[in-house]
């Protein structure tokens, strides 16, 4: 324990805000997963993801406002400043790919879209579990375990992208190739941002072990 922690109480609001952010990520990813299973229907749900993304922006703003006001924080200020935008990036990319999916007029779903969205939702769930474990700072190994799982899911997603693009170029519809490739790469970017969160959480857990 740091000496200053014995003198002044920590501001625990950060963990509350991080949990709220993780919940928004999970909710947005679940909605994306629903859309990929309902195409060509379900596109009206993109509006819900946009609303969630706006709420996430508000939570991020509150985190930095609180960081400016708090004398004692449960994590180092630099750790909080690194983690908050990493969460926000995940939500931004989920929102972006959701609107790609809906605005491109994809006539039907496929296995790649469903598998990718499922990997995104699994990663979001792991982020939520990791944040819950982080909030006590008593068992950093749990945080690291969830971070490793996020990394494993990310590796699966990179393999999926390679297979999906190869299969895509075997088709004859040039416009659909362009659209789906763009969406697949958008989903890959979501997984990349999830992996960035995993690395950040792992680094914080190691620092507090």
PDB file of N, CA and C in Angstrom, residues 78-151:
ATOM      1  N   UNK A  78      -1.965   7.998 -14.309  1.00  0.00           N
ATOM      2  CA  UNK A  78      -1.572   7.631 -15.670  1.00  0.00           C
ATOM      3  C   UNK A  78      -2.297   6.363 -16.138  1.00  0.00           C
ATOM      4  N   UNK A  79      -2.570   5.464 -15.216  1.00  0.00           N
ATOM      5  CA  UNK A  79      -3.280   4.225 -15.556  1.00  0.00           C
ATOM      6  C   UNK A  79      -4.738   4.525 -15.909  1.00  0.00           C
ATOM      7  N   UNK A  80      -5.341   5.398 -15.130  1.00  0.00           N
ATOM      8  CA  UNK A  80      -6.724   5.795 -15.406  1.00  0.00           C
ATOM      9  C   UNK A  80      -6.807   6.512 -16.749  1.00  0.00           C
ATOM     10  N   UNK A  81      -5.850   7.410 -16.992  1.00  0.00           N
ATOM     11  CA  UNK A  81      -5.834   8.170 -18.243  1.00  0.00           C
ATOM     12  C   UNK A  81      -5.575   7.280 -19.458  1.00  0.00           C
ATOM     13  N   UNK A  82      -4.949   6.144 -19.250  1.00  0.00           N
ATOM     14  CA  UNK A  82      -4.715   5.190 -20.346  1.00  0.00           C
ATOM     15  C   UNK A  82      -5.925   4.299 -20.572  1.00  0.00           C
ATOM     16  N   UNK A  83      -6.569   3.882 -19.484  1.00  0.00           N
ATOM     17  CA  UNK A  83      -7.658   2.919 -19.589  1.00  0.00           C
ATOM     18  C   UNK A  83      -8.936   3.551 -20.142  1.00  0.00           C
ATOM     19  N   UNK A  84      -9.258   4.762 -19.700  1.00  0.00           N
ATOM     20  CA  UNK A  84     -10.521   5.400 -20.111  1.00  0.00           C
ATOM     21  C   UNK A  84     -10.655   5.539 -21.626  1.00  0.00           C
ATOM     22  N   UNK A  85      -9.673   6.093 -22.323  1.00  0.00           N
ATOM     23  CA  UNK A  85      -9.821   6.197 -23.783  1.00  0.00           C
ATOM     24  C   UNK A  85      -9.775   4.855 -24.490  1.00  0.00           C
ATOM     25  N   UNK A  86      -9.118   3.869 -23.879  1.00  0.00           N
ATOM     26  CA  UNK A  86      -9.096   2.525 -24.476  1.00  0.00           C
ATOM     27  C   UNK A  86     -10.505   1.938 -24.499  1.00  0.00           C
ATOM     28  N   UNK A  87     -11.253   2.119 -23.419  1.00  0.00           N
ATOM     29  CA  UNK A  87     -12.658   1.702 -23.385  1.00  0.00           C
ATOM     30  C   UNK A  87     -13.466   2.450 -24.443  1.00  0.00           C
ATOM     31  N   UNK A  88     -13.250   3.747 -24.503  1.00  0.00           N
ATOM     32  CA  UNK A  88     -14.002   4.582 -25.429  1.00  0.00           C
ATOM     33  C   UNK A  88     -13.746   4.168 -26.878  1.00  0.00           C
ATOM     34  N   UNK A  89     -12.511   3.795 -27.172  1.00  0.00           N
ATOM     35  CA  UNK A  89     -12.173   3.350 -28.527  1.00  0.00           C
ATOM     36  C   UNK A  89     -12.964   2.107 -28.931  1.00  0.00           C
ATOM     37  N   UNK A  90     -13.147   1.184 -27.988  1.00  0.00           N
ATOM     38  CA  UNK A  90     -13.914  -0.034 -28.284  1.00  0.00           C
ATOM     39  C   UNK A  90     -15.344   0.332 -28.664  1.00  0.00           C
ATOM     40  N   UNK A  91     -15.962   1.191 -27.869  1.00  0.00           N
ATOM     41  CA  UNK A  91     -17.341   1.606 -28.155  1.00  0.00           C
ATOM     42  C   UNK A  91     -17.444   2.339 -29.493  1.00  0.00           C
ATOM     43  N   UNK A  92     -16.477   3.190 -29.757  1.00  0.00           N
ATOM     44  CA  UNK A  92     -16.492   3.932 -31.021  1.00  0.00           C
ATOM     45  C   UNK A  92     -16.452   2.980 -32.212  1.00  0.00           C
ATOM     46  N   UNK A  93     -15.609   1.962 -32.132  1.00  0.00           N
ATOM     47  CA  UNK A  93     -15.453   1.036 -33.253  1.00  0.00           C
ATOM     48  C   UNK A  93     -16.669   0.119 -33.393  1.00  0.00           C
ATOM     49  N   UNK A  94     -17.288  -0.249 -32.277  1.00  0.00           N
ATOM     50  CA  UNK A  94     -18.522  -1.041 -32.358  1.00  0.00           C
ATOM     51  C   UNK A  94     -19.610  -0.216 -33.042  1.00  0.00           C
ATOM     52  N   UNK A  95     -19.709   1.045 -32.667  1.00  0.00           N
ATOM     53  CA  UNK A  95     -20.694   1.932 -33.287  1.00  0.00           C
ATOM     54  C   UNK A  95     -20.427   2.075 -34.791  1.00  0.00           C
ATOM     55  N   UNK A  96     -19.181   2.252 -35.136  1.00  0.00           N
ATOM     56  CA  UNK A  96     -18.818   2.436 -36.542  1.00  0.00           C
ATOM     57  C   UNK A  96     -19.184   1.215 -37.379  1.00  0.00           C
ATOM     58  N   UNK A  97     -18.780   0.016 -36.909  1.00  0.00           N
ATOM     59  CA  UNK A  97     -19.025  -1.187 -37.704  1.00  0.00           C
ATOM     60  C   UNK A  97     -20.512  -1.530 -37.741  1.00  0.00           C
ATOM     61  N   UNK A  98     -21.237  -1.194 -36.690  1.00  0.00           N
ATOM     62  CA  UNK A  98     -22.680  -1.416 -36.685  1.00  0.00           C
ATOM     63  C   UNK A  98     -23.352  -0.604 -37.790  1.00  0.00           C
ATOM     64  N   UNK A  99     -22.940   0.644 -37.930  1.00  0.00           N
ATOM     65  CA  UNK A  99     -23.545   1.484 -38.960  1.00  0.00           C
ATOM     66  C   UNK A  99     -23.067   1.102 -40.357  1.00  0.00           C
ATOM     67  N   UNK A 100     -21.854   0.599 -40.470  1.00  0.00           N
ATOM     68  CA  UNK A 100     -21.413   0.033 -41.752  1.00  0.00           C
ATOM     69  C   UNK A 100     -22.344  -1.111 -42.148  1.00  0.00           C
ATOM     70  N   UNK A 101     -22.563  -1.996 -41.210  1.00  0.00           N
ATOM     71  CA  UNK A 101     -23.361  -3.190 -41.443  1.00  0.00           C
ATOM     72  C   UNK A 101     -24.777  -2.835 -41.888  1.00  0.00           C
ATOM     73  N   UNK A 102     -25.335  -1.810 -41.278  1.00  0.00           N
ATOM     74  CA  UNK A 102     -26.716  -1.436 -41.576  1.00  0.00           C
ATOM     75  C   UNK A 102     -26.838  -0.536 -42.807  1.00  0.00           C
ATOM     76  N   UNK A 103     -25.877   0.338 -42.998  1.00  0.00           N
ATOM     77  CA  UNK A 103     -25.968   1.293 -44.108  1.00  0.00           C
ATOM     78  C   UNK A 103     -25.583   0.688 -45.453  1.00  0.00           C
ATOM     79  N   UNK A 104     -24.828  -0.400 -45.437  1.00  0.00           N
ATOM     80  CA  UNK A 104     -24.380  -1.001 -46.692  1.00  0.00           C
ATOM     81  C   UNK A 104     -25.456  -1.860 -47.361  1.00  0.00           C
ATOM     82  N   UNK A 105     -26.562  -2.077 -46.669  1.00  0.00           N
ATOM     83  CA  UNK A 105     -27.642  -2.845 -47.269  1.00  0.00           C
ATOM     84  C   UNK A 105     -27.278  -4.290 -47.551  1.00  0.00           C
ATOM     85  N   UNK A 106     -26.649  -4.929 -46.590  1.00  0.00           N
ATOM     86  CA  UNK A 106     -26.290  -6.344 -46.756  1.00  0.00           C
ATOM     87  C   UNK A 106     -27.582  -7.163 -46.823  1.00  0.00           C
ATOM     88  N   UNK A 107     -27.801  -7.917 -47.900  1.00  0.00           N
ATOM     89  CA  UNK A 107     -29.090  -8.580 -48.112  1.00  0.00           C
ATOM     90  C   UNK A 107     -29.346  -9.777 -47.202  1.00  0.00           C
ATOM     91  N   UNK A 108     -28.273 -10.367 -46.667  1.00  0.00           N
ATOM     92  CA  UNK A 108     -28.437 -11.538 -45.794  1.00  0.00           C
ATOM     93  C   UNK A 108     -27.188 -11.689 -44.946  1.00  0.00           C
ATOM     94  N   UNK A 109     -27.335 -12.333 -43.827  1.00  0.00           N
ATOM     95  CA  UNK A 109     -26.180 -12.560 -42.963  1.00  0.00           C
ATOM     96  C   UNK A 109     -25.352 -13.719 -43.497  1.00  0.00           C
ATOM     97  N   UNK A 110     -24.196 -13.941 -42.886  1.00  0.00           N
ATOM     98  CA  UNK A 110     -23.379 -15.109 -43.219  1.00  0.00           C
ATOM     99  C   UNK A 110     -22.643 -15.566 -41.967  1.00  0.00           C
ATOM    100  N   UNK A 111     -21.981 -16.693 -42.071  1.00  0.00           N
ATOM    101  CA  UNK A 111     -21.316 -17.269 -40.898  1.00  0.00           C
ATOM    102  C   UNK A 111     -20.184 -16.392 -40.383  1.00  0.00           C
ATOM    103  N   UNK A 112     -19.500 -15.706 -41.270  1.00  0.00           N
ATOM    104  CA  UNK A 112     -18.388 -14.857 -40.837  1.00  0.00           C
ATOM    105  C   UNK A 112     -18.888 -13.690 -39.990  1.00  0.00           C
ATOM    106  N   UNK A 113     -19.931 -13.038 -40.438  1.00  0.00           N
ATOM    107  CA  UNK A 113     -20.494 -11.926 -39.672  1.00  0.00           C
ATOM    108  C   UNK A 113     -20.942 -12.379 -38.289  1.00  0.00           C
ATOM    109  N   UNK A 114     -21.582 -13.524 -38.243  1.00  0.00           N
ATOM    110  CA  UNK A 114     -22.077 -14.031 -36.962  1.00  0.00           C
ATOM    111  C   UNK A 114     -20.923 -14.453 -36.051  1.00  0.00           C
ATOM    112  N   UNK A 115     -19.906 -15.083 -36.643  1.00  0.00           N
ATOM    113  CA  UNK A 115     -18.774 -15.523 -35.821  1.00  0.00           C
ATOM    114  C   UNK A 115     -17.976 -14.321 -35.310  1.00  0.00           C
ATOM    115  N   UNK A 116     -17.781 -13.344 -36.176  1.00  0.00           N
ATOM    116  CA  UNK A 116     -17.032 -12.156 -35.765  1.00  0.00           C
ATOM    117  C   UNK A 116     -17.753 -11.409 -34.640  1.00  0.00           C
ATOM    118  N   UNK A 117     -19.051 -11.225 -34.800  1.00  0.00           N
ATOM    119  CA  UNK A 117     -19.796 -10.492 -33.774  1.00  0.00           C
ATOM    120  C   UNK A 117     -19.826 -11.264 -32.457  1.00  0.00           C
ATOM    121  N   UNK A 118     -19.808 -12.592 -32.564  1.00  0.00           N
ATOM    122  CA  UNK A 118     -19.781 -13.408 -31.349  1.00  0.00           C
ATOM    123  C   UNK A 118     -18.439 -13.265 -30.629  1.00  0.00           C
ATOM    124  N   UNK A 119     -17.336 -13.235 -31.397  1.00  0.00           N
ATOM    125  CA  UNK A 119     -16.020 -13.031 -30.798  1.00  0.00           C
ATOM    126  C   UNK A 119     -15.942 -11.658 -30.126  1.00  0.00           C
ATOM    127  N   UNK A 120     -16.537 -10.659 -30.763  1.00  0.00           N
ATOM    128  CA  UNK A 120     -16.569  -9.322 -30.172  1.00  0.00           C
ATOM    129  C   UNK A 120     -17.338  -9.337 -28.853  1.00  0.00           C
ATOM    130  N   UNK A 121     -18.468 -10.038 -28.849  1.00  0.00           N
ATOM    131  CA  UNK A 121     -19.263 -10.093 -27.613  1.00  0.00           C
ATOM    132  C   UNK A 121     -18.533 -10.865 -26.511  1.00  0.00           C
ATOM    133  N   UNK A 122     -17.865 -11.947 -26.888  1.00  0.00           N
ATOM    134  CA  UNK A 122     -17.084 -12.693 -25.892  1.00  0.00           C
ATOM    135  C   UNK A 122     -15.972 -11.820 -25.310  1.00  0.00           C
ATOM    136  N   UNK A 123     -15.297 -11.069 -26.156  1.00  0.00           N
ATOM    137  CA  UNK A 123     -14.232 -10.182 -25.692  1.00  0.00           C
ATOM    138  C   UNK A 123     -14.778  -9.105 -24.759  1.00  0.00           C
ATOM    139  N   UNK A 124     -15.931  -8.574 -25.108  1.00  0.00           N
ATOM    140  CA  UNK A 124     -16.563  -7.560 -24.261  1.00  0.00           C
ATOM    141  C   UNK A 124     -16.914  -8.125 -22.892  1.00  0.00           C
ATOM    142  N   UNK A 125     -17.375  -9.356 -22.883  1.00  0.00           N
ATOM    143  CA  UNK A 125     -17.699 -10.008 -21.614  1.00  0.00           C
ATOM    144  C   UNK A 125     -16.456 -10.200 -20.757  1.00  0.00           C
ATOM    145  N   UNK A 126     -15.352 -10.583 -21.391  1.00  0.00           N
ATOM    146  CA  UNK A 126     -14.094 -10.739 -20.667  1.00  0.00           C
ATOM    147  C   UNK A 126     -13.609  -9.405 -20.111  1.00  0.00           C
ATOM    148  N   UNK A 127     -13.799  -8.336 -20.863  1.00  0.00           N
ATOM    149  CA  UNK A 127     -13.441  -7.006 -20.373  1.00  0.00           C
ATOM    150  C   UNK A 127     -14.240  -6.680 -19.120  1.00  0.00           C
ATOM    151  N   UNK A 128     -15.534  -6.981 -19.147  1.00  0.00           N
ATOM    152  CA  UNK A 128     -16.390  -6.713 -17.996  1.00  0.00           C
ATOM    153  C   UNK A 128     -15.935  -7.502 -16.774  1.00  0.00           C
ATOM    154  N   UNK A 129     -15.607  -8.770 -16.976  1.00  0.00           N
ATOM    155  CA  UNK A 129     -15.126  -9.603 -15.865  1.00  0.00           C
ATOM    156  C   UNK A 129     -13.801  -9.066 -15.320  1.00  0.00           C
ATOM    157  N   UNK A 130     -12.920  -8.654 -16.226  1.00  0.00           N
ATOM    158  CA  UNK A 130     -11.619  -8.140 -15.798  1.00  0.00           C
ATOM    159  C   UNK A 130     -11.779  -6.873 -14.970  1.00  0.00           C
ATOM    160  N   UNK A 131     -12.689  -5.992 -15.384  1.00  0.00           N
ATOM    161  CA  UNK A 131     -12.922  -4.753 -14.646  1.00  0.00           C
ATOM    162  C   UNK A 131     -13.480  -5.051 -13.259  1.00  0.00           C
ATOM    163  N   UNK A 132     -14.368  -6.032 -13.179  1.00  0.00           N
ATOM    164  CA  UNK A 132     -14.906  -6.421 -11.864  1.00  0.00           C
ATOM    165  C   UNK A 132     -13.799  -6.937 -10.954  1.00  0.00           C
ATOM    166  N   UNK A 133     -12.875  -7.718 -11.522  1.00  0.00           N
ATOM    167  CA  UNK A 133     -11.749  -8.234 -10.743  1.00  0.00           C
ATOM    168  C   UNK A 133     -10.791  -7.115 -10.346  1.00  0.00           C
ATOM    169  N   UNK A 134     -10.612  -6.152 -11.242  1.00  0.00           N
ATOM    170  CA  UNK A 134      -9.701  -5.040 -10.971  1.00  0.00           C
ATOM    171  C   UNK A 134     -10.196  -4.161  -9.835  1.00  0.00           C
ATOM    172  N   UNK A 135     -11.500  -4.076  -9.673  1.00  0.00           N
ATOM    173  CA  UNK A 135     -12.078  -3.120  -8.724  1.00  0.00           C
ATOM    174  C   UNK A 135     -11.700  -3.398  -7.275  1.00  0.00           C
ATOM    175  N   UNK A 136     -11.270  -4.631  -6.969  1.00  0.00           N
ATOM    176  CA  UNK A 136     -10.843  -4.934  -5.603  1.00  0.00           C
ATOM    177  C   UNK A 136      -9.336  -4.805  -5.433  1.00  0.00           C
ATOM    178  N   UNK A 137      -8.596  -4.982  -6.529  1.00  0.00           N
ATOM    179  CA  UNK A 137      -7.132  -4.966  -6.506  1.00  0.00           C
ATOM    180  C   UNK A 137      -6.556  -6.022  -5.569  1.00  0.00           C
ATOM    181  N   UNK A 138      -7.367  -7.030  -5.248  1.00  0.00           N
ATOM    182  CA  UNK A 138      -6.920  -8.074  -4.331  1.00  0.00           C
ATOM    183  C   UNK A 138      -6.409  -9.311  -5.065  1.00  0.00           C
ATOM    184  N   UNK A 139      -6.868  -9.491  -6.298  1.00  0.00           N
ATOM    185  CA  UNK A 139      -6.452 -10.669  -7.044  1.00  0.00           C
ATOM    186  C   UNK A 139      -6.091 -10.289  -8.472  1.00  0.00           C
ATOM    187  N   UNK A 140      -4.906  -9.720  -8.652  1.00  0.00           N
ATOM    188  CA  UNK A 140      -4.503  -9.311 -10.005  1.00  0.00           C
ATOM    189  C   UNK A 140      -4.400 -10.474 -10.975  1.00  0.00           C
ATOM    190  N   UNK A 141      -4.227 -11.693 -10.454  1.00  0.00           N
ATOM    191  CA  UNK A 141      -4.137 -12.863 -11.335  1.00  0.00           C
ATOM    192  C   UNK A 141      -5.435 -13.078 -12.101  1.00  0.00           C
ATOM    193  N   UNK A 142      -6.551 -12.756 -11.484  1.00  0.00           N
ATOM    194  CA  UNK A 142      -7.837 -12.879 -12.178  1.00  0.00           C
ATOM    195  C   UNK A 142      -7.905 -11.922 -13.353  1.00  0.00           C
ATOM    196  N   UNK A 143      -7.421 -10.715 -13.138  1.00  0.00           N
ATOM    197  CA  UNK A 143      -7.402  -9.717 -14.217  1.00  0.00           C
ATOM    198  C   UNK A 143      -6.532 -10.224 -15.360  1.00  0.00           C
ATOM    199  N   UNK A 144      -5.367 -10.762 -15.026  1.00  0.00           N
ATOM    200  CA  UNK A 144      -4.446 -11.251 -16.051  1.00  0.00           C
ATOM    201  C   UNK A 144      -5.030 -12.441 -16.805  1.00  0.00           C
ATOM    202  N   UNK A 145      -5.794 -13.270 -16.112  1.00  0.00           N
ATOM    203  CA  UNK A 145      -6.437 -14.412 -16.775  1.00  0.00           C
ATOM    204  C   UNK A 145      -7.433 -13.941 -17.821  1.00  0.00           C
ATOM    205  N   UNK A 146      -8.239 -12.950 -17.463  1.00  0.00           N
ATOM    206  CA  UNK A 146      -9.203 -12.404 -18.434  1.00  0.00           C
ATOM    207  C   UNK A 146      -8.485 -11.706 -19.588  1.00  0.00           C
ATOM    208  N   UNK A 147      -7.381 -11.062 -19.274  1.00  0.00           N
ATOM    209  CA  UNK A 147      -6.617 -10.386 -20.321  1.00  0.00           C
ATOM    210  C   UNK A 147      -6.045 -11.393 -21.318  1.00  0.00           C
ATOM    211  N   UNK A 148      -5.587 -12.514 -20.810  1.00  0.00           N
ATOM    212  CA  UNK A 148      -5.061 -13.562 -21.701  1.00  0.00           C
ATOM    213  C   UNK A 148      -6.163 -14.126 -22.591  1.00  0.00           C
ATOM    214  N   UNK A 149      -7.362 -14.236 -22.047  1.00  0.00           N
ATOM    215  CA  UNK A 149      -8.479 -14.737 -22.848  1.00  0.00           C
ATOM    216  C   UNK A 149      -8.849 -13.736 -23.949  1.00  0.00           C
ATOM    217  N   UNK A 150      -8.795 -12.463 -23.636  1.00  0.00           N
ATOM    218  CA  UNK A 150      -9.043 -11.437 -24.658  1.00  0.00           C
ATOM    219  C   UNK A 150      -8.017 -11.574 -25.779  1.00  0.00           C
ATOM    220  N   UNK A 151      -6.770 -11.805 -25.407  1.00  0.00           N
ATOM    221  CA  UNK A 151      -5.709 -11.982 -26.402  1.00  0.00           C
ATOM    222  C   UNK A 151      -5.952 -13.220 -27.250  1.00  0.00           C
TER     223      UNK A 151
END
